[in-house]
Coordinates of C-alpha atoms in Angstrom, one line a residue:
M1 CA -175.0 -51.6 24.3
R2 CA -176.8 -52.4 21.0
I3 CA -180.3 -51.2 20.6
G4 CA -182.5 -52.4 17.7
H5 CA -185.2 -50.1 16.3
I6 CA -188.3 -51.3 14.4
S7 CA -191.4 -49.3 13.6
D8 CA -194.7 -49.1 11.8
L9 CA -195.4 -52.9 11.7
H10 CA -199.0 -52.4 10.6
I11 CA -200.1 -55.9 11.6
L12 CA -203.3 -56.9 9.8
A13 CA -205.8 -59.2 11.4
I14 CA -209.4 -58.5 10.2
D15 CA -210.8 -62.1 10.0
R16 CA -213.1 -61.6 13.0
I17 CA -214.1 -58.0 12.6
R18 CA -217.8 -57.3 13.0
P19 CA -219.5 -55.2 10.2
W20 CA -220.5 -52.4 12.5
E21 CA -216.9 -51.8 13.5
Y22 CA -216.4 -50.3 10.0
L23 CA -219.0 -47.6 10.7
N24 CA -216.3 -45.0 11.5
K25 CA -212.9 -43.9 10.3
R26 CA -212.1 -47.6 9.7
M27 CA -214.2 -47.4 6.5
V28 CA -211.5 -45.3 4.9
G29 CA -208.7 -47.4 6.4
G30 CA -210.4 -50.6 5.2
L31 CA -210.6 -49.3 1.7
N32 CA -206.9 -48.3 1.9
L33 CA -206.1 -51.8 3.0
L34 CA -208.0 -53.3 0.0
L35 CA -206.3 -51.0 -2.5
N36 CA -202.7 -50.6 -1.1
R37 CA -201.5 -51.3 2.4
S38 CA -202.4 -55.0 2.8
K39 CA -200.1 -55.7 -0.2
A40 CA -197.3 -53.5 1.1
H41 CA -196.9 -54.7 4.7
S42 CA -196.2 -58.3 5.7
T43 CA -196.2 -59.9 9.1
S44 CA -193.6 -62.4 7.9
V45 CA -191.2 -59.6 7.1
V46 CA -191.6 -58.5 10.8
E47 CA -190.8 -62.0 11.9
R48 CA -187.7 -62.0 9.7
A49 CA -186.6 -58.7 11.2
L50 CA -186.8 -60.1 14.7
E51 CA -184.9 -63.2 13.6
A52 CA -182.2 -60.9 12.2
L53 CA -182.0 -58.8 15.3
D54 CA -181.6 -61.9 17.4
S55 CA -178.7 -63.1 15.3
L56 CA -177.1 -59.6 15.5
N57 CA -177.0 -59.8 19.3
V58 CA -178.9 -56.7 20.2
D59 CA -179.5 -56.0 23.9
H60 CA -182.8 -54.2 23.6
I61 CA -185.5 -53.5 21.0
V62 CA -187.4 -50.3 20.6
I63 CA -190.7 -50.2 18.7
S64 CA -191.9 -46.7 17.8
G65 CA -195.6 -47.2 17.2
D66 CA -198.2 -48.2 14.6
L67 CA -198.1 -51.9 15.5
T68 CA -201.6 -52.2 14.1
N69 CA -203.6 -51.0 11.1
L70 CA -207.1 -50.3 12.4
A71 CA -206.6 -50.6 16.2
L72 CA -208.7 -53.8 16.3
D73 CA -208.4 -56.2 19.3
S74 CA -207.5 -58.9 16.8
E75 CA -204.6 -56.9 15.5
F76 CA -203.3 -56.0 19.0
A77 CA -203.5 -59.6 20.0
A78 CA -201.5 -60.7 16.9
A79 CA -198.9 -57.9 17.4
A80 CA -198.6 -58.8 21.1
E81 CA -198.0 -62.5 20.2
I82 CA -195.2 -61.5 17.8
I83 CA -193.5 -59.3 20.3
R84 CA -193.7 -62.0 23.0
S85 CA -191.7 -64.2 20.7
I86 CA -188.6 -62.1 21.5
E87 CA -186.5 -63.7 24.1
S88 CA -187.0 -62.0 27.6
A89 CA -189.4 -59.6 25.8
F90 CA -190.8 -58.0 29.0
S91 CA -187.3 -56.7 30.0
R92 CA -185.8 -56.3 26.5
V93 CA -188.6 -54.3 24.6
S94 CA -189.8 -50.7 24.9
V95 CA -192.9 -49.9 22.8
V96 CA -195.0 -46.8 22.3
P97 CA -198.3 -46.3 20.4
G98 CA -198.8 -44.6 17.1
N99 CA -201.8 -42.9 15.4
H100 CA -202.9 -46.3 13.9
D101 CA -203.0 -47.7 17.4
Y102 CA -205.4 -44.9 18.4
Y103 CA -207.3 -45.1 15.1
T104 CA -210.8 -44.4 16.5
P105 CA -212.0 -42.6 19.7
G106 CA -213.1 -45.9 21.1
A107 CA -209.7 -47.5 20.6
A108 CA -208.1 -44.5 22.3
S109 CA -210.5 -44.1 25.2
S110 CA -210.6 -47.8 26.0
G111 CA -206.8 -48.1 26.5
R112 CA -206.7 -51.0 24.1
F113 CA -203.0 -50.5 23.3
E114 CA -202.1 -50.1 27.0
R115 CA -204.1 -53.3 27.9
H116 CA -202.3 -55.5 25.4
F117 CA -198.8 -54.0 26.1
K118 CA -199.0 -53.1 29.8
E119 CA -196.0 -55.3 30.7
Y120 CA -193.8 -53.1 28.4
L121 CA -195.1 -49.9 30.0
K122 CA -193.8 -50.7 33.5
S123 CA -191.4 -48.0 34.5
D124 CA -188.2 -48.0 36.5
L125 CA -189.1 -44.5 37.6
P126 CA -192.9 -44.9 38.2
E127 CA -193.2 -41.7 40.2
Y128 CA -193.2 -39.7 37.0
Q129 CA -195.7 -41.9 35.2
L130 CA -199.3 -40.6 34.6
E131 CA -202.3 -42.8 34.9
R132 CA -202.3 -43.8 31.2
G133 CA -198.8 -45.1 31.5
Y134 CA -196.6 -42.3 30.1
P135 CA -193.9 -41.2 30.3
F136 CA -192.2 -44.5 31.2
C137 CA -188.5 -45.0 31.7
H138 CA -186.5 -48.2 31.2
L139 CA -183.0 -48.2 32.7
R140 CA -180.7 -50.6 30.9
E141 CA -176.9 -50.5 31.6
D142 CA -175.8 -46.9 31.0
V143 CA -178.9 -46.1 28.9
A144 CA -182.2 -44.6 29.9
I145 CA -185.1 -45.2 27.4
I146 CA -188.1 -42.8 27.9
G147 CA -191.4 -43.5 26.1
L148 CA -193.8 -40.8 25.1
N149 CA -197.3 -41.1 23.6
S150 CA -198.2 -39.0 20.6
G151 CA -201.2 -41.1 19.6
I152 CA -204.5 -39.3 19.4
A153 CA -207.8 -40.2 17.7
T154 CA -208.2 -38.0 14.7
P155 CA -210.9 -37.2 12.1
W156 CA -211.1 -39.0 8.7
L157 CA -208.0 -38.3 6.5
F158 CA -206.0 -37.0 9.4
A159 CA -203.0 -38.7 11.1
T160 CA -201.8 -36.0 13.4
G161 CA -200.3 -36.5 16.9
R162 CA -199.7 -34.7 20.1
V163 CA -197.9 -35.2 23.4
D164 CA -200.1 -34.0 26.2
D165 CA -198.7 -31.0 28.1
D166 CA -198.8 -32.8 31.5
E167 CA -197.0 -35.7 30.0
L168 CA -194.3 -33.5 28.5
E169 CA -193.9 -31.7 31.9
Q170 CA -193.4 -35.1 33.6
A171 CA -190.9 -36.2 31.0
A172 CA -188.9 -32.9 31.6
R173 CA -188.9 -33.6 35.4
M174 CA -187.8 -37.2 34.8
L175 CA -184.9 -36.1 32.5
D176 CA -183.7 -33.9 35.4
D177 CA -183.6 -36.8 37.8
E178 CA -180.1 -37.5 39.2
R179 CA -180.5 -41.2 38.2
L180 CA -180.4 -40.2 34.5
K181 CA -177.6 -37.7 34.8
S182 CA -174.7 -39.8 33.6
R183 CA -176.8 -42.1 31.3
F184 CA -177.2 -41.9 27.5
K185 CA -180.8 -40.7 27.2
I186 CA -183.1 -42.0 24.4
V187 CA -186.7 -40.8 23.9
V188 CA -189.1 -42.8 21.8
V189 CA -192.2 -41.2 20.2
H190 CA -194.2 -42.1 17.1
H191 CA -194.6 -38.8 15.3
P192 CA -191.5 -37.0 13.9
L193 CA -190.4 -33.8 15.5
M194 CA -188.5 -32.4 12.5
A195 CA -189.0 -32.3 8.8
D196 CA -186.6 -34.4 6.7
E197 CA -185.6 -34.6 3.1
H198 CA -188.6 -36.8 2.3
H199 CA -191.3 -35.1 4.2
R200 CA -192.3 -31.6 5.2
F201 CA -194.8 -31.2 8.1
N202 CA -198.0 -31.9 6.2
F203 CA -200.9 -30.3 8.0
N204 CA -202.9 -33.5 8.3
R205 CA -200.0 -35.7 9.4
R206 CA -197.9 -33.5 11.7
M207 CA -197.1 -33.6 15.3
I208 CA -199.1 -30.7 16.5
N209 CA -196.7 -29.6 19.2
A210 CA -193.5 -30.9 17.6
E211 CA -191.6 -27.6 18.2
S212 CA -192.4 -27.6 21.9
V213 CA -191.5 -31.3 22.4
L214 CA -188.3 -31.0 20.5
T215 CA -187.2 -27.8 22.3
T216 CA -187.9 -29.5 25.7
L217 CA -185.9 -32.6 24.8
R218 CA -183.0 -30.5 23.5
Q219 CA -183.0 -28.4 26.7
K220 CA -182.9 -31.6 28.7
N221 CA -179.9 -32.9 26.7
V222 CA -181.6 -36.0 25.2
D223 CA -179.0 -37.8 23.1
L224 CA -181.2 -39.8 20.7
I225 CA -184.9 -39.4 19.6
L226 CA -186.4 -42.4 17.8
H227 CA -189.6 -42.1 15.9
G228 CA -191.7 -43.6 13.1
H229 CA -194.7 -42.5 11.0
N230 CA -193.0 -41.4 7.7
H231 CA -191.8 -44.8 6.6
Y232 CA -188.5 -43.5 5.5
L233 CA -185.0 -43.9 6.8
S234 CA -183.8 -40.6 8.3
V235 CA -180.8 -39.5 10.5
L236 CA -180.8 -35.9 11.6
Q237 CA -178.7 -34.0 14.0
V238 CA -179.4 -30.8 16.0
P239 CA -177.4 -29.2 18.8
K240 CA -178.4 -29.7 22.4
L241 CA -179.7 -26.6 24.2
G242 CA -178.6 -27.4 27.8
E243 CA -175.0 -28.4 27.2
A244 CA -172.5 -28.9 24.4
G245 CA -173.3 -31.9 22.2
T246 CA -175.7 -33.3 19.6
T247 CA -179.2 -34.7 19.7
F248 CA -179.8 -37.3 17.0
V249 CA -183.3 -37.7 15.6
C250 CA -183.7 -41.0 13.7
E251 CA -186.3 -43.0 11.9
A252 CA -185.6 -46.5 10.6
G253 CA -188.6 -46.6 8.2
S254 CA -191.4 -49.1 8.2
T255 CA -190.0 -52.5 9.1
S256 CA -192.8 -54.6 7.5
V257 CA -192.7 -53.3 3.9
E258 CA -192.2 -56.2 1.5
G259 CA -191.1 -54.4 -1.7
G260 CA -190.5 -50.9 -3.1
G261 CA -186.8 -51.0 -3.6
P262 CA -184.1 -49.6 -1.3
K263 CA -186.0 -46.4 -0.6
M264 CA -189.2 -48.1 0.7
A265 CA -188.4 -51.7 1.6
G266 CA -188.6 -52.8 5.2
K267 CA -185.7 -51.6 7.4
F268 CA -184.5 -51.6 11.0
N269 CA -181.7 -49.8 12.7
I270 CA -179.2 -50.8 15.3
Y271 CA -177.6 -48.1 17.5
T272 CA -174.3 -48.9 19.2
I273 CA -173.8 -47.0 22.4
D274 CA -170.5 -47.1 24.3
D275 CA -169.4 -45.1 27.2
S276 CA -172.6 -43.0 27.0
Q277 CA -171.8 -42.1 23.4
L278 CA -173.5 -43.0 20.1
V279 CA -170.8 -44.8 18.2
E280 CA -172.6 -46.2 15.1
I281 CA -175.9 -46.6 13.4
E282 CA -176.4 -49.7 11.2
T283 CA -179.4 -50.0 8.9
H284 CA -180.5 -53.3 7.6
L285 CA -182.8 -53.7 4.5
F286 CA -185.3 -56.5 3.7
E287 CA -184.1 -58.2 0.4
S288 CA -186.4 -61.2 0.0
H289 CA -188.2 -63.9 2.0
A290 CA -185.4 -66.3 1.0
S291 CA -182.5 -64.1 2.1
G292 CA -184.2 -61.9 4.7
F293 CA -182.5 -58.7 5.8
R294 CA -179.0 -57.6 4.7
P295 CA -176.7 -54.7 5.8
F296 CA -177.7 -51.6 3.9
R297 CA -175.6 -48.7 5.4
S298 CA -173.6 -47.8 8.4
E299 CA -172.6 -44.4 9.9
V300 CA -169.8 -44.1 12.5
F301 CA -170.2 -40.9 14.5
R302 CA -167.5 -40.9 17.0
R303 CA -164.5 -43.1 17.8
H304 CA -162.9 -43.4 21.2
I305 CA -159.5 -41.7 21.5
E306 CA -157.9 -45.0 22.5
E307 CA -159.1 -46.6 19.2
E308 CA -157.8 -43.7 17.1
R309 CA -154.4 -43.9 18.8
G310 CA -154.3 -47.7 18.3

């Protein structure tokens, strides 16, 4: 099975915003858009990424949050329209919110993200799902994809996240379910659970309970954790705590970034899973609007014994 991973799309749609909607944290975010972000992120780059993923025959697409900039209804509608363009999107896409999708208390409490993406939150194991829609589980071939929500409304100049304790408890119970026992287990959450070479855990951007979440997922033998938030490519490995093996913790970067060279330009990952093992991670990089995305790097983690003998 081939799973595409895109993240941090930051779709911008502010043409119909009412002036009083800026009388909150959006004032800072709007200034950031004027100075920086609106020039860095491009909806057309997202569309090129989806075209490339289609041509590369991925079976499923995971989106690890921050679909919007300011959590406006207009941005959610634009993002939902783009995601619906994916063939058989309702059965082939798993998506979780990020901090930008819960940008204000009103956006968080109203369930704006969940309203626009409710079809993607339908769970194959609904008995573990809390009222808000998390954790959800999508069972696809020999893979289980579990979605967690780390989005919370935060004060100005903060972009922290947290997975609620009751949600984490339900996820732990779900991961113990016999129906997941022989499957390759993927957890999707927006905020990173580990520091990488590019980012330490900055106080105002961290996952508040990252250590607890990561420990639980390692104890439950999760194979692959996919996140966003940092906008950098990252592939980390830590030992599982419940059995022998490795938990991979991966970020593709921000898919929608138009420039910035190989370090910052838009990226997506493809994870190849065979016989309940992670075989390869391919990273594709946005080069230009004319040429779209190109292969950037590939890591092969494990080959089957039969292939090695052949």
